[in-house]
Amino acid sequence: MEFQGVYTAVLTPFQNQGRTIDFGAYREMLERQIAAGVAGVTPCGTTGESPTLSHEEHSELIRKTVEFVHGRTRVIAGAGSNSTSEAVKLTRDACAAGVDAIMLVNPYYNRPSQEGLYQHFKTVAEASTAPVMIYNIRGRTGVNVETETLARLAELPNIKAVKEASGDPGQMCRVVKRCGGRLAVLSGDDNITPAVMGLGGSGVVSVASNIFPRRMVRMMSHYLNGDFKKGNAEFYELIDFMNALFSETNPVPVKAAAAMRGLCAPHLRLPLTDLDDANRETLRRLLDELGEDR
């Protein structure tokens, strides 16, 4: 599998005041992504509120994603956990459902050593029949996968990509230099995508593409074709919106934006709560200025 282009970190829409997943709205959201030409979708990640999904919901959502997509775009399923055995189970379930790849976040809260990180990812990757993308996000997990550890992981046959969300361009340089020939490097933050692409990256796992998939796909196409002038023109149209999506904890703003666009209900699960009024008005204004996806 080629890890290149825009992969949408897809929202999980809820109904019944957040008690159950709204699979009708979810299917329509996936159809919209497919029509826009995204390279793939990533269910059960941070944006999909995976921490509040039960294990049964997690596995069902991945199964439904594969069923709804029906081979028309790739599915990279979030299957990470801070328990290695739990990540192995989620990974095996996702592989059995027929996903194209697995995304594994750093083990959070228990803060393993670099050797612990290596052994965790190695164990889960060996249980996977699909390629694996490491999701390196220190801000959410409290631990960074250092470049030397990534280089070791890149030697494993099943680990093929890294979603770099450290926010550190220096680290991204080191990762591309050490691992670029063996690992695809994707931006984990919309608002630094041009920098990642300029350093040798191959794509983005995007929050903004939940709302503007066509624009994000067009932007990425320009970057991949080496036309940074056109890519940056698209990027700077969206940058204020991208930043607004992180005015509060993701996915609070993007779910509010999706509700404003009629894509899903605004329901979140605790401990996440609704976007505050000032940020909501800023988001509404930006959506009005940007207009429809085109």
XYZ file of C-alpha atoms in Angstrom:
294
model
C 0.000 0.000 0.000
C 1.188 3.528 -0.844
C 0.796 6.074 1.965
C 0.386 9.222 -0.115
C -2.175 12.007 -0.328
C -5.007 13.126 1.954
C -6.308 10.706 4.586
C -9.291 12.091 6.465
C -9.278 11.554 10.222
C -12.994 10.957 10.053
C -15.473 12.068 12.716
C -17.744 9.656 14.556
C -21.282 11.089 14.440
C -23.525 10.296 17.395
C -27.279 10.283 17.882
C -29.587 9.919 20.889
C -27.689 12.662 22.746
C -24.428 10.881 22.070
C -25.437 7.460 23.314
C -25.187 5.635 19.982
C -23.303 5.986 16.690
C -25.301 7.489 13.826
C -24.333 5.109 11.031
C -26.651 6.821 8.541
C -24.827 10.130 8.911
C -21.508 8.292 8.979
C -22.184 6.597 5.654
C -23.081 9.924 4.050
C -19.877 11.459 5.409
C -17.840 8.639 3.879
C -19.589 9.048 0.523
C -18.678 12.723 0.555
C -15.026 11.859 1.185
C -14.977 9.288 -1.599
C -16.590 11.716 -4.057
C -13.883 14.269 -3.246
C -11.145 11.781 -4.116
C -9.362 11.411 -0.788
C -6.673 8.749 -0.659
C -8.318 7.193 2.369
C -10.175 7.584 5.636
C -8.955 6.965 9.155
C -11.713 5.898 11.565
C -11.271 5.475 15.314
C -8.559 8.062 15.745
C -8.492 11.080 18.033
C -10.865 12.972 15.731
C -13.220 10.001 15.828
C -13.419 10.215 19.644
C -11.886 6.772 20.031
C -11.221 7.210 23.781
C -14.970 7.174 24.474
C -15.903 4.337 22.119
C -16.528 0.966 23.737
C -14.518 -1.929 22.334
C -17.684 -3.210 20.665
C -18.377 0.177 19.068
C -14.748 0.487 17.986
C -14.783 -2.837 16.143
C -18.249 -2.243 14.689
C -17.291 1.195 13.389
C -14.278 -0.246 11.597
C -16.351 -3.078 10.125
C -18.977 -0.617 8.921
C -16.310 1.639 7.429
C -14.916 -1.207 5.331
C -18.453 -2.217 4.334
C -19.528 1.316 3.372
C -16.314 2.168 1.532
C -16.372 -1.141 -0.380
C -12.882 -0.750 -1.788
C -13.423 2.744 -3.250
C -10.851 4.356 -0.961
C -8.413 3.059 1.620
C -9.223 2.489 5.268
C -6.489 3.062 7.858
C -8.028 1.970 11.150
C -6.985 3.404 14.483
C -6.184 0.424 16.699
C -3.822 1.853 19.284
C -3.959 1.527 23.049
C -1.731 2.013 26.072
C -2.167 -1.712 26.692
C -0.191 -3.778 24.216
C -2.527 -6.769 24.513
C -5.541 -4.549 23.900
C -3.870 -2.995 20.845
C -3.159 -6.492 19.537
C -6.839 -7.435 19.892
C -8.076 -4.243 18.230
C -5.554 -4.742 15.435
C -6.583 -8.355 14.818
C -10.251 -7.345 14.761
C -9.529 -4.547 12.275
C -7.476 -6.837 10.044
C -10.267 -9.413 10.095
C -12.645 -6.665 8.944
C -10.488 -6.094 5.875
C -8.803 -2.736 6.500
C -5.971 -1.569 4.272
C -3.707 -0.462 7.108
C -3.495 0.014 10.861
C -2.660 3.232 12.734
C -1.017 2.832 16.147
C -0.753 5.773 18.521
C 1.990 6.017 21.151
C 0.983 4.235 24.368
C -0.405 7.076 26.471
C -0.350 7.803 30.194
C 2.002 4.967 31.226
C 4.932 6.747 29.493
C 7.104 3.799 28.387
C 10.813 4.057 27.675
C 12.081 4.057 24.090
C 12.712 0.329 24.416
C 9.173 -0.094 25.718
C 7.831 1.836 22.726
C 9.849 -0.302 20.351
C 8.661 -3.556 21.895
C 5.039 -2.343 21.977
C 4.944 -1.381 18.300
C 6.900 -4.475 17.273
C 4.490 -6.780 19.121
C 1.399 -5.174 17.610
C 2.891 -4.986 14.109
C 3.707 -8.693 14.237
C 0.043 -9.382 15.033
C -1.128 -7.328 12.035
C -1.708 -8.715 8.566
C -1.999 -5.140 7.240
C 0.720 -2.473 6.965
C 1.201 -0.290 10.037
C 1.478 3.466 10.426
C 2.937 4.792 13.692
C 1.092 7.843 15.076
C 3.634 9.941 16.962
C 1.890 12.624 19.024
C 3.655 13.637 22.191
C 1.128 16.318 23.125
C -1.632 13.739 23.533
C 0.376 10.848 24.918
C 3.172 12.342 27.022
C 5.875 10.402 25.182
C 7.764 10.955 21.925
C 8.937 8.219 19.584
C 12.507 9.362 19.062
C 14.055 9.185 15.617
C 16.429 6.374 16.572
C 13.457 4.303 17.736
C 11.579 5.021 14.507
C 14.664 3.955 12.548
C 14.650 0.624 14.402
C 10.929 0.218 13.768
C 11.412 0.998 10.075
C 13.511 -2.156 9.803
C 10.435 -4.254 10.615
C 8.733 -5.444 7.425
C 5.203 -4.432 8.394
C 5.831 -0.852 9.560
C 5.514 1.403 6.525
C 4.612 4.945 7.616
C 4.596 7.487 10.405
C 2.016 10.176 11.115
C 4.256 12.919 12.499
C 2.353 15.171 14.894
C 5.228 16.307 17.092
C 4.980 19.843 15.722
C 8.788 19.928 15.643
C 10.208 20.603 12.140
C 13.655 19.599 13.381
C 12.394 16.183 14.356
C 10.598 15.840 11.039
C 13.855 16.587 9.229
C 15.620 13.911 11.223
C 12.857 11.389 10.555
C 12.874 11.999 6.798
C 16.676 11.866 6.693
C 16.929 8.620 8.672
C 13.742 6.848 7.615
C 12.482 8.524 4.430
C 13.612 5.672 2.235
C 11.745 3.123 4.354
C 8.877 5.027 5.986
C 6.358 7.332 4.367
C 6.124 10.492 6.493
C 2.694 12.119 6.734
C 1.800 15.356 8.479
C -0.353 14.899 11.550
C -1.302 18.593 11.633
C -3.099 20.385 8.788
C -1.434 23.713 9.506
C 2.126 22.470 8.957
C 1.410 20.372 5.859
C 3.468 22.576 3.480
C 6.494 22.270 5.769
C 6.173 18.488 5.968
C 5.772 18.200 2.192
C 8.730 20.505 1.637
C 10.876 18.326 3.888
C 10.010 15.214 1.896
C 6.675 14.097 3.305
C 4.075 12.277 1.266
C 0.704 13.369 2.653
C -1.461 14.446 5.549
C -3.874 12.817 7.966
C -6.321 15.687 7.964
C -8.989 17.070 10.277
C -9.903 19.933 7.921
C -10.837 17.511 5.141
C -13.898 16.466 7.121
C -15.305 19.815 5.979
C -13.278 20.683 2.879
C -12.139 17.402 1.290
C -12.040 18.706 -2.295
C -9.876 21.673 -1.385
C -7.517 19.540 0.659
C -7.191 16.982 -2.140
C -6.460 19.723 -4.657
C -3.885 21.311 -2.351
C -2.130 17.986 -1.833
C -2.169 17.209 -5.548
C -0.249 20.420 -6.198
C 2.333 19.555 -3.542
C 2.774 16.035 -4.844
C 3.253 17.442 -8.366
C 5.939 19.793 -7.059
C 3.880 22.963 -7.555
C 4.244 24.603 -4.157
C 2.999 27.968 -5.421
C -0.430 26.552 -6.257
C -0.432 24.293 -3.214
C 0.339 27.222 -0.937
C -2.411 29.307 -2.536
C -4.902 26.641 -1.498
C -3.280 26.289 1.902
C -3.424 29.990 2.765
C -7.123 30.107 1.894
C -7.694 27.472 4.595
C -5.075 28.338 7.211
C -7.341 30.429 9.470
C -9.933 27.663 9.395
C -7.276 25.037 10.128
C -6.114 27.015 13.139
C -9.682 27.505 14.341
C -10.107 23.729 14.402
C -7.626 23.703 17.275
C -9.033 26.646 19.213
C -10.227 23.970 21.632
C -9.430 20.290 21.987
C -9.879 18.318 18.772
C -12.521 17.203 17.742
C -14.715 19.772 19.519
C -14.371 22.511 16.848
C -14.529 20.243 13.791
C -17.653 18.505 15.061
C -19.228 21.921 15.597
C -18.261 22.842 12.026
C -19.722 19.588 10.718
C -22.979 20.296 12.543
C -23.079 23.808 11.053
C -22.740 22.238 7.616
C -25.496 19.701 8.331
C -23.168 16.711 8.152
C -23.994 15.340 11.591
C -25.470 16.245 14.960
C -23.183 18.204 17.307
C -23.207 15.539 20.035
C -19.930 14.862 21.850
C -19.246 12.387 24.618
C -17.999 13.507 27.998
C -15.468 14.596 29.046
C -15.606 16.679 25.831
C -18.121 19.525 25.903
C -19.542 21.977 23.368
C -17.457 24.695 21.736
C -17.667 27.990 23.596
C -19.664 30.848 22.087
C -16.754 33.048 20.994
C -14.963 30.206 19.200
C -18.258 29.090 17.667
C -18.854 32.527 16.156
C -15.307 32.641 14.777
C -15.794 29.220 13.214
C -19.167 30.190 11.740
C -17.683 33.344 10.229
C -14.816 31.405 8.637
C -17.184 28.833 7.192
C -19.332 31.605 5.716
C -16.260 33.263 4.181
C -14.992 30.025 2.674
C -18.344 28.947 1.281
C -19.003 25.456 0.002
C -16.284 22.927 -0.712
C -15.384 23.120 -4.380
